Amino acid sequence: MNAIDAIKENIKHDPENLRYTQQDYNPIFMAHPDARILLVGQAPGLKTQLKNDVFRDRSGDRLRAWLGVDEDTFYNSHLFAVLPMDFYFPGSKKTGDLPPRKGFAQKWHPQLLACMPYIQLIILIGQYAQKYYLKDTIKPTLTQTVRAYQSYTPKYFPIVHPSPLNQRWLSKNPFFEHDVIPLLQEMVSKIINA
C-alpha cells in the first residue's frame, strides 16, 4: 500500500467520517505522487459522491474548457490532482449544499500534499479553497481575489467555481473569461507539456 492509499484508509476510518464509510461512501479526491497541478474545490455534491468521481458533470465540462484540456488529460493523475475542501458530501440546506466541514482540509490536505512533491500550480476553485490557502492575502470579495490572480501566481491561481449557478457572476464579470482564462490555459499548458 502506498502512502496515498494509506491516507485514504485513515480518512475512511477516522471517527469523523464513519457515518460516510457506513453508507459505503468513499472519500472523493484524486491524488498521485507525480501530479503537477492541484485543483482545490469545495465539498463534493451528492451526485459526485454517488458517482464516486470528481468533476463528471457540467461543472467539470466547464472547468476542463477553462483549463484548455480534454477529459483524458484531466483524468491523468500524473498531471492533475483534485483535493476538495471536504472529501464527502456534507449535506444540503434550502439554498444549496452545506459548506465543507471545518477542520477537514487542515487535517488531511497537508498529509496528501506531502505525498505530491511535483505540484507546480494550485488552482483554488471558489471561496472556501481561497480562504484556506490564501489566508491573510485574500481580498474582501471573491471577485477582487479572482481579479488579483496575478498577485498569487505562480504558486496559486484563484478562480470562481465553474458551476452553472455562477453564470450570472460570469455575465457580470467578463474580465474572467476574456483576461483570466487565457493566462490560466497558458500556465496549465506549459506545465503539462514540459
XYZ file of C-alpha atoms in Angstrom, residues 11-27:
17
model
C -9.695 9.057 6.183
C -12.291 6.297 5.827
C -11.689 5.057 9.373
C -11.492 8.451 11.041
C -14.334 8.731 13.598
C -15.471 11.997 11.966
C -16.060 10.138 8.690
C -17.534 6.859 9.921
C -21.103 7.848 9.042
C -19.990 8.132 5.400
C -17.987 4.909 5.468
C -21.005 3.108 6.943
C -23.010 4.275 3.894
C -20.291 2.842 1.609
C -19.203 6.335 0.536
C -15.569 6.706 -0.414
C -13.614 9.900 0.149
